[in-house]
Tab-separated table of C-alpha atoms and ligand atoms in Angstrom:
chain	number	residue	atom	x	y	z
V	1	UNK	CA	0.709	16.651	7.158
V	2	UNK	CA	2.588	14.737	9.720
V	3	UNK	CA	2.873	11.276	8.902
V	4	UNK	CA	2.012	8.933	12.096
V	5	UNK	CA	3.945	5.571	12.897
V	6	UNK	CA	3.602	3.172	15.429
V	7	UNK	CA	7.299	3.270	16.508
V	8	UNK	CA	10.444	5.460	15.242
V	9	UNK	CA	11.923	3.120	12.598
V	10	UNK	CA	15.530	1.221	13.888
V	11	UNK	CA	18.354	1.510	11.952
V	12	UNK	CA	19.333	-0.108	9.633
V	13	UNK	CA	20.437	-4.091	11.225
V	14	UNK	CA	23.521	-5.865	10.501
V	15	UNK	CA	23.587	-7.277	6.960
V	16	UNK	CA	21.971	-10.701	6.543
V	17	UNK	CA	23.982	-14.014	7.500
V	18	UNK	CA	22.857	-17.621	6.244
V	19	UNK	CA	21.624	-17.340	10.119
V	20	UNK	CA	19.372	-14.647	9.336
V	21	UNK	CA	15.673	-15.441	9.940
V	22	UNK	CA	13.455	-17.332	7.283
V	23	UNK	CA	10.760	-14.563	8.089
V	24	UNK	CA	11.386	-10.732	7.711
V	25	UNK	CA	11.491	-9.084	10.905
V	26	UNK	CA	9.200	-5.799	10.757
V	27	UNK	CA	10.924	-2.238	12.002
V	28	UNK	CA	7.538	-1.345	13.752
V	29	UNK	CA	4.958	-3.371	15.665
V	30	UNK	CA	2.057	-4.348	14.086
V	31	UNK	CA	-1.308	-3.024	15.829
V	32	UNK	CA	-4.559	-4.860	16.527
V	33	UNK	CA	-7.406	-3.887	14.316
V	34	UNK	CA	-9.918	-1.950	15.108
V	35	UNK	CA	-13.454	-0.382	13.940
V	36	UNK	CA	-13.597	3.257	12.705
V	37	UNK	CA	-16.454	6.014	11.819
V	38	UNK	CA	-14.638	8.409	8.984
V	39	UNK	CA	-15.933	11.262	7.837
V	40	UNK	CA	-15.460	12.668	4.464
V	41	UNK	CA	-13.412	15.669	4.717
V	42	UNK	CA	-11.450	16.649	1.524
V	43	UNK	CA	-11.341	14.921	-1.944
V	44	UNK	CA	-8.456	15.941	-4.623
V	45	UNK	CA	-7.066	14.371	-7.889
V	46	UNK	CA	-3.763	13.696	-7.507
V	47	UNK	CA	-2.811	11.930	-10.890
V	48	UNK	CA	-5.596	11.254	-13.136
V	49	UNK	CA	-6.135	7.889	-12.486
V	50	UNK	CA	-5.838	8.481	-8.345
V	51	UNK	CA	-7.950	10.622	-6.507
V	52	UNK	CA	-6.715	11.323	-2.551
V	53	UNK	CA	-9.681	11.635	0.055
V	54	UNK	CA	-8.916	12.825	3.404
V	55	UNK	CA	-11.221	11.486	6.053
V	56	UNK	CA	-11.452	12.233	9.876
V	57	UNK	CA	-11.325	9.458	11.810
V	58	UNK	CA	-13.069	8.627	14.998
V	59	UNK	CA	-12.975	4.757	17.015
V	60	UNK	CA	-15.775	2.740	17.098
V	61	UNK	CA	-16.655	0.518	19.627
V	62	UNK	CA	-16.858	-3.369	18.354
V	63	UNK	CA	-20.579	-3.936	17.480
V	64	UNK	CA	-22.041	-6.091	20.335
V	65	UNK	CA	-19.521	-5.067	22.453
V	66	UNK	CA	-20.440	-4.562	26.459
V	67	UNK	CA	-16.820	-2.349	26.606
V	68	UNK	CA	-16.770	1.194	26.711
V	69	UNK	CA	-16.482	2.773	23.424
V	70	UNK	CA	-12.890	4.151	23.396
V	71	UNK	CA	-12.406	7.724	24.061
V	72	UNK	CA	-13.164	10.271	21.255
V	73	UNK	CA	-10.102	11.201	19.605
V	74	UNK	CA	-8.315	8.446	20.093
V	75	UNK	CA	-5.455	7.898	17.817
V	76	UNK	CA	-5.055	5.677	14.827
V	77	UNK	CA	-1.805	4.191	15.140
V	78	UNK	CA	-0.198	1.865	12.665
V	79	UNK	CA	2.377	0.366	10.890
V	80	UNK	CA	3.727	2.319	7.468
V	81	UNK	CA	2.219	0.308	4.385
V	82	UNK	CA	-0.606	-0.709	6.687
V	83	UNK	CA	-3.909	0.154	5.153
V	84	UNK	CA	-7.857	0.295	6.310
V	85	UNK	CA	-10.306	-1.990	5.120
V	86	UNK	CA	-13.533	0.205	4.032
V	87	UNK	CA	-17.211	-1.201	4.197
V	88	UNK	CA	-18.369	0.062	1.228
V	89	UNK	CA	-21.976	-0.664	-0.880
V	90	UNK	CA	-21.778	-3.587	-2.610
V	91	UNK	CA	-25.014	-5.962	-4.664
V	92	UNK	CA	-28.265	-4.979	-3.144
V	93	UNK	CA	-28.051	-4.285	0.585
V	94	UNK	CA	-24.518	-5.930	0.893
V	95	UNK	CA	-21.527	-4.265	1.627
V	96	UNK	CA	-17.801	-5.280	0.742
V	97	UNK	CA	-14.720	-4.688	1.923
V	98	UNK	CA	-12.343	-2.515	-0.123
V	99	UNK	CA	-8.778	-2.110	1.119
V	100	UNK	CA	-6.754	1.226	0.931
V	101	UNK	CA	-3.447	1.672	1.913
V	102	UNK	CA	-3.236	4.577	4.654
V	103	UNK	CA	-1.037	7.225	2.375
V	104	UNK	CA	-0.401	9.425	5.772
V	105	UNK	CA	-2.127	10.554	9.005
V	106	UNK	CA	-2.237	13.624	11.563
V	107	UNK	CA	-2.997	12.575	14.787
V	108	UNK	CA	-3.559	16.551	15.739
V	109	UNK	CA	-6.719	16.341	13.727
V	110	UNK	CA	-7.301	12.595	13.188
V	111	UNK	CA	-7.589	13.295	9.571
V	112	UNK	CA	-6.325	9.806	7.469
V	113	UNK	CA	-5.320	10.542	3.876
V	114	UNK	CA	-5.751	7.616	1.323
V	115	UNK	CA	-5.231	7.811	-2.402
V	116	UNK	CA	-7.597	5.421	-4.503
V	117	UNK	CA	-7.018	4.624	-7.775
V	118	UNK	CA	-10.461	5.812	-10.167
V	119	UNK	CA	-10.129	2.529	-12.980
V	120	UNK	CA	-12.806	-0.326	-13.310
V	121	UNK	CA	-15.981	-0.083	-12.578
V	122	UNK	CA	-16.106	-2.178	-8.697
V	123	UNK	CA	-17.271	-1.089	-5.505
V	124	UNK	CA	-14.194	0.726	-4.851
V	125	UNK	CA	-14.001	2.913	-8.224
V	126	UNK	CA	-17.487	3.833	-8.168
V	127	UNK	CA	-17.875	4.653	-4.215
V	128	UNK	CA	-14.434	7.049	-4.851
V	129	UNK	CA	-15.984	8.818	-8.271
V	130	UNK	CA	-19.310	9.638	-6.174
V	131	UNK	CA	-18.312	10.387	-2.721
V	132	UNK	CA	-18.428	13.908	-1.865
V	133	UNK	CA	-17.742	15.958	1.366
V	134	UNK	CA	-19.610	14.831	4.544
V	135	UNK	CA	-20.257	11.243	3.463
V	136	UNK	CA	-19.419	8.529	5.968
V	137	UNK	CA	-17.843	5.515	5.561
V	138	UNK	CA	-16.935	2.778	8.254
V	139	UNK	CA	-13.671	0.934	8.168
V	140	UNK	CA	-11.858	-1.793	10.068
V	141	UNK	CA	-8.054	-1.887	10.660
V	142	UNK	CA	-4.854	-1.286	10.481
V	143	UNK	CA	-4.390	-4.079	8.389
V	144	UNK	CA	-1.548	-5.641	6.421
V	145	UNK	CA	1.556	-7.087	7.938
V	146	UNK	CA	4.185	-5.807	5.659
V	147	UNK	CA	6.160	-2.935	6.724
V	148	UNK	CA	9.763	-1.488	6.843
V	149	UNK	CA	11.906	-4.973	6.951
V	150	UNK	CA	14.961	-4.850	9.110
V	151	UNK	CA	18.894	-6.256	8.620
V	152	UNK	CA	18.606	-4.788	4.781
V	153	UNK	CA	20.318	-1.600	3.786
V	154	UNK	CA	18.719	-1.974	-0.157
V	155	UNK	CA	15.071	-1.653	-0.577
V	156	UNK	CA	13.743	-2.426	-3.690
V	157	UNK	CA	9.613	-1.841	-4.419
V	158	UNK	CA	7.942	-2.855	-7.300
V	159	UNK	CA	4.688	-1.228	-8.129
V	160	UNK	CA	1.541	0.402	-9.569
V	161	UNK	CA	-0.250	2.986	-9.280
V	162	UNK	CA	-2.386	1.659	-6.802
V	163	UNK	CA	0.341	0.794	-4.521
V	164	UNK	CA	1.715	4.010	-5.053
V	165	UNK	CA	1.015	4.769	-1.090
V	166	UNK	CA	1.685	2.088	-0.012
V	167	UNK	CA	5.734	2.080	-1.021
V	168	UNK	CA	5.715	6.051	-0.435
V	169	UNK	CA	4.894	5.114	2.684
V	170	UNK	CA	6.987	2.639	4.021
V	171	UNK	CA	9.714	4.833	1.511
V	172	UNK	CA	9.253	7.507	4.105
V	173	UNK	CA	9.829	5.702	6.682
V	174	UNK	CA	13.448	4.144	6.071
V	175	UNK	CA	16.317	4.346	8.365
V	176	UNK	CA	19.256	7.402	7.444
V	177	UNK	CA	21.359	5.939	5.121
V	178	UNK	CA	19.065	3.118	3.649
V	179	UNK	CA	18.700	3.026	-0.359
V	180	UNK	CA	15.426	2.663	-2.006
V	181	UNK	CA	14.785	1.511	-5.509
V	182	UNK	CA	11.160	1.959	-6.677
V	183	UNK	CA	10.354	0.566	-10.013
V	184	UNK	CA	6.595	2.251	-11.000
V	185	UNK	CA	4.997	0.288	-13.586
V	186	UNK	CA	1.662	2.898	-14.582
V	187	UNK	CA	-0.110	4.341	-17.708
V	188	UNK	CA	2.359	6.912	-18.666
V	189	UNK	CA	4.700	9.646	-17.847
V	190	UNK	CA	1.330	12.041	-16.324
V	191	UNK	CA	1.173	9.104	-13.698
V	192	UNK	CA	4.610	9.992	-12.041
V	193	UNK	CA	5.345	11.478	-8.777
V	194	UNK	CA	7.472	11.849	-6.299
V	195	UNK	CA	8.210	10.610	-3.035
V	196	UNK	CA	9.888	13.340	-0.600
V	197	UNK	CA	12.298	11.595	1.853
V	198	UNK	CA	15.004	12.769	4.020
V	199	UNK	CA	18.192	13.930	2.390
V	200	UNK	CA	20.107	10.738	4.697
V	201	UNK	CA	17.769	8.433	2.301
V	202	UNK	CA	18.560	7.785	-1.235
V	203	UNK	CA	15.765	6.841	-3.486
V	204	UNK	CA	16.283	5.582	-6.768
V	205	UNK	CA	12.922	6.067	-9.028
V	206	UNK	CA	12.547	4.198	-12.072
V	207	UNK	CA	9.265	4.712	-14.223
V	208	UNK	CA	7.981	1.905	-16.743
V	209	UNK	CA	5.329	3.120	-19.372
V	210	UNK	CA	2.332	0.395	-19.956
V	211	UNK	CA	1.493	2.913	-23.253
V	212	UNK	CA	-1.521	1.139	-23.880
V	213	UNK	CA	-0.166	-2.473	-23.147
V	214	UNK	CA	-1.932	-5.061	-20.627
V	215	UNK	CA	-1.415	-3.854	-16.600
V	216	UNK	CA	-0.919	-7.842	-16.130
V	217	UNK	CA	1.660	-8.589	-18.619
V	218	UNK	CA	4.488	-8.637	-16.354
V	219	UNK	CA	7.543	-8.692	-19.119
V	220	UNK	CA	8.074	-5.053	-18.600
V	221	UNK	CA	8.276	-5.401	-14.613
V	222	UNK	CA	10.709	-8.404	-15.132
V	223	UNK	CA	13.257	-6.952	-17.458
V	224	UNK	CA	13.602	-4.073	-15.784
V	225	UNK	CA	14.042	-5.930	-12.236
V	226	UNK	CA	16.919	-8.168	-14.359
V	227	UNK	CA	18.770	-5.039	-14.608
V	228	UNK	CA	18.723	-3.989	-11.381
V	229	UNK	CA	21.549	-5.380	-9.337
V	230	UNK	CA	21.331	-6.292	-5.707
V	231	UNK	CA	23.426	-7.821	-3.312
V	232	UNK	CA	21.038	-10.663	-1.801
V	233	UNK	CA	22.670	-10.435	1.729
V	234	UNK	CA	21.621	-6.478	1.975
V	235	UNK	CA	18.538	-6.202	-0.134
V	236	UNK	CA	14.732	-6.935	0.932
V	237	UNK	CA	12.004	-7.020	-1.934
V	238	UNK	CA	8.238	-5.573	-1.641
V	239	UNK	CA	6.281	-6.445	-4.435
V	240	UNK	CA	2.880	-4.907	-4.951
V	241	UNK	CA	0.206	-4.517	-7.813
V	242	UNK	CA	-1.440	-6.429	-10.254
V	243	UNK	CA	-2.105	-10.225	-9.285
V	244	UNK	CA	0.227	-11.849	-12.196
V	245	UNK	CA	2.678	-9.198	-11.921
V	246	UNK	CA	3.159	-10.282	-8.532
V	247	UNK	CA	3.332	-13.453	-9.434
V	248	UNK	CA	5.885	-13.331	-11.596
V	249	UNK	CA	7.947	-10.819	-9.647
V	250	UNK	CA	7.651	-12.726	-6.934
V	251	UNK	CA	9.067	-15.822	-8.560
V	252	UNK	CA	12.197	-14.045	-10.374
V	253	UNK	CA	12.889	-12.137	-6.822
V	254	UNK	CA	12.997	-15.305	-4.894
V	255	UNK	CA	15.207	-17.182	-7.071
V	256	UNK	CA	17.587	-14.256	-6.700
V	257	UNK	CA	16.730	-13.285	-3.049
V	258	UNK	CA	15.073	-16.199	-1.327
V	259	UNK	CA	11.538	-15.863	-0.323
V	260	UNK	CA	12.516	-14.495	3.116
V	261	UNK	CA	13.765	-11.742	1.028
V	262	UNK	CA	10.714	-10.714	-0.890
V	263	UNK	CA	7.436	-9.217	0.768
V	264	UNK	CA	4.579	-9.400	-2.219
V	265	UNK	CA	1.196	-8.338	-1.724
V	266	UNK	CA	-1.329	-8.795	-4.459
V	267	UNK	CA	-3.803	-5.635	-4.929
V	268	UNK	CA	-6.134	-6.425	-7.761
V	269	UNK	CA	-6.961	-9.126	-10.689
V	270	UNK	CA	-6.941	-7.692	-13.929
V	271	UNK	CA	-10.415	-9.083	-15.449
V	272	UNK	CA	-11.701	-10.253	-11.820
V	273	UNK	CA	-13.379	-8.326	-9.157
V	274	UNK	CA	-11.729	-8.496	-5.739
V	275	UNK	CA	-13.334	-11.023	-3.110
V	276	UNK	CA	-15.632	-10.009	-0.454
V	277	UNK	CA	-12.636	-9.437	2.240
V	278	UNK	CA	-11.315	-7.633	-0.137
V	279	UNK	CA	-8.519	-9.591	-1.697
V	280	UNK	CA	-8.041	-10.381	-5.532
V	281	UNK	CA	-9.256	-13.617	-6.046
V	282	UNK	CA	-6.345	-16.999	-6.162
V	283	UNK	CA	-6.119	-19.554	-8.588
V	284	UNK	CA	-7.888	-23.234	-7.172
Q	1	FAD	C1	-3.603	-4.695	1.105
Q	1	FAD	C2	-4.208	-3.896	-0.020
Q	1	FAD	C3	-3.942	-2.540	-0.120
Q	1	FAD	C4	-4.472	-1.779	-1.182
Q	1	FAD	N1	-4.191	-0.439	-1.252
Q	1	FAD	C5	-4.716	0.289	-2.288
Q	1	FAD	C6	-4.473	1.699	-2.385
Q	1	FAD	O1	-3.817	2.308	-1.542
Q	1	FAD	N2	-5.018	2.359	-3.431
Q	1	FAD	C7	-5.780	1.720	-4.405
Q	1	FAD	O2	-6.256	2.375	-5.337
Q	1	FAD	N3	-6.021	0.387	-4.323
Q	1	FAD	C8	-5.522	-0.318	-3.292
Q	1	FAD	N4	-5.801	-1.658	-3.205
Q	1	FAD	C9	-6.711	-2.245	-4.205
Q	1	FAD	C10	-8.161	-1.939	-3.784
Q	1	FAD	O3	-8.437	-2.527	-2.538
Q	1	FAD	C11	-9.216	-2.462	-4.734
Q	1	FAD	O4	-9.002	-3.789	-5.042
Q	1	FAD	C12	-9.223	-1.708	-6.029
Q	1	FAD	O5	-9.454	-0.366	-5.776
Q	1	FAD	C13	-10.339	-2.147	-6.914
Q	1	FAD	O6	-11.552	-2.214	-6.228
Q	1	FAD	P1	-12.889	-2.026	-7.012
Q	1	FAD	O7	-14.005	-2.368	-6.116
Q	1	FAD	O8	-12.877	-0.674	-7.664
Q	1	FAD	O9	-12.775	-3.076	-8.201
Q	1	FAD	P2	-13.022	-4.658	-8.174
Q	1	FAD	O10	-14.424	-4.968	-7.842
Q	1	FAD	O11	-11.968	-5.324	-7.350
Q	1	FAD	O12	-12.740	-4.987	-9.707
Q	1	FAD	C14	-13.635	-4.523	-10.744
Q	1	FAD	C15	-12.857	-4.418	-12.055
Q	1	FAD	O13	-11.927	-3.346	-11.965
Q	1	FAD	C16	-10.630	-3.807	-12.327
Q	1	FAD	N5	-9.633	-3.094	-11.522
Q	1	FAD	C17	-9.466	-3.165	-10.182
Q	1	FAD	N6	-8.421	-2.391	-9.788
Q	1	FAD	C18	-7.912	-1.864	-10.921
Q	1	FAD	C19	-6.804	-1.007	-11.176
Q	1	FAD	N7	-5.988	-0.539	-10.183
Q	1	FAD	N8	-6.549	-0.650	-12.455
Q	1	FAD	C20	-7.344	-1.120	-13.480
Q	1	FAD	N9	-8.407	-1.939	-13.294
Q	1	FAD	C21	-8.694	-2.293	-12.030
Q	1	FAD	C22	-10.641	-5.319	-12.007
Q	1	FAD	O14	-9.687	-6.019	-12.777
Q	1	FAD	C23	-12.071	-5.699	-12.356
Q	1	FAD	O15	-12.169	-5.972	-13.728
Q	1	FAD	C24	-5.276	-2.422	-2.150
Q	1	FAD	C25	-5.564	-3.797	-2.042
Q	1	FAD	C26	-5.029	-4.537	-0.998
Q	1	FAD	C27	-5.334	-6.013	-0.907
């Protein structure tokens, strides 16, 4: 399947300069949200903690809304690492937002691939188990603003399995000649895989086992980031997964990057159910 990005990705920019900005400056625009009708279309297990469901996508029109609906067909365009927020059944009649990264997305048969992760018993885990062909799900997005970073020729991700998509695809979507460095924190060695890039793009894949341990002790993450060197004028961070291995990630990569360096993104709370909007919870 053809992946489908809101812009070609730019090179590679010149390496980083005390000027440099104190935000990162995204490769592709970011799009306005939107609401979509998908469609159930395909349902596989991938590892076996992720399942990947393939869902046809059609635009809705805003509810309330006095526009015209958009035209059928019309294409989802995004951002790589962007994901969709899905309305899915929550307590009683409610429903609550669960966010999934958008692993790929042919716009010749509006068909959007996501790959959700089975563990825990929420919302999300128990709407993937059950779903079968033909069910229907609404969703609002692209959402997310991190994305390929320019003015960094080293890319290091740190992740989960649950974030899996989201660094394959921004990964995929590097400049020729950019290195990657993915360090893949998950159960064990039947949770690897592998992301296909360009020959022009070097990717680096280091695995970390849990075997059993706590997905939120972050030791393992941080040992194995101390080892990895990186030249803080040419490197950009993106840090997903577990809440308090983000945390502390974050902290060790912006000591040795700055913050403008490091793009973290929190997924889920181990122990705590995600908020409403999807989120894992903060600390007060
Ligand atoms: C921007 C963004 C992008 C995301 N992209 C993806 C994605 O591409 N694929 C994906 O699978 N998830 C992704 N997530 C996480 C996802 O949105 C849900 O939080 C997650 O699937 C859990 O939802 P839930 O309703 O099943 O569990 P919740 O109701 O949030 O939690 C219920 C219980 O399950 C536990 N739990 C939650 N997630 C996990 C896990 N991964 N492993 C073990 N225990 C868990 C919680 O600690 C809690 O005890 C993303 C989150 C964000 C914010």
């Amino acid at each position: 399947m053809q992946q489908r990005r809101a812009a070609q990705a730019g090179t590679a920019g010149p390496a980083a300069t005390s000027d440099a900005p104190d935000i990162p400056v995204p490769s592709f625009p970011i799009p306005e949200p939107s609401r979509w009708a998908l469609e159930v279309v395909g349902i596989a297990p991938v590892t076996p903690s992720v399942l990947r469901l393939r869902l046809a996508a059609r635009p809705v029109a805003p509810a309330g809304s006095e526009a015209m609906p958009p035209p059928e067909g019309a294409e989802l365009v995004y951002a790589p690492g962007q994901d969709l927020a899905l309305s899915l059944p929550g307590p009683g009649d409610a429903t609550i937002n669960r966010r999934y990264t958008i692993s790929d997305y042919d716009s010749s048969t509006s068909v959007v691939e996501l790959e959700v992760v089975t563990h825990g018993d929420g919302p999300g885990a128990r709407w993937i188990t059950k779903t079968k062909v033909g069910d229907r799900v609404e969703a609002f997005g692209p959402r997310g603003k991190i994305t390929v970073v320019e003015g960094a020729s080293t890319h290091l991700f740190v992740g989960d399995e649950a974030s899996f998509a989201a660094i394959a695809a921004i990964v995929r979507a590097l400049p020729p000649s950019a290195r990657a460095i993915v360090l893949a924190d998950v159960a064990d060695e039947q949770e690897h895989r592998r992301i296909e890039v360009p020959p022009e793009v070097v990717v680096e894949q280091h695995w970390l086992h849990r075997d059993g341990a706590p997905a939120e002790s972050p030791e393992r993450v941080l040992e194995a980031l101390a080892a990895v060197e990186l030249d803080p004028a040419e490197s950009h961070a993106y840090v997903f997964g577990e809440f308090h291995v983000v945390s502390a990630a974050r902290r060790q990569l912006g000591e040795r990057l700055g913050a403008a360096r490091t793009s973290p993104k929190p997924y889920w709370r181990a122990g705590r159910p995600n908020a409403g909007h999807g989120e894992p919870v903060r600390d007060e």
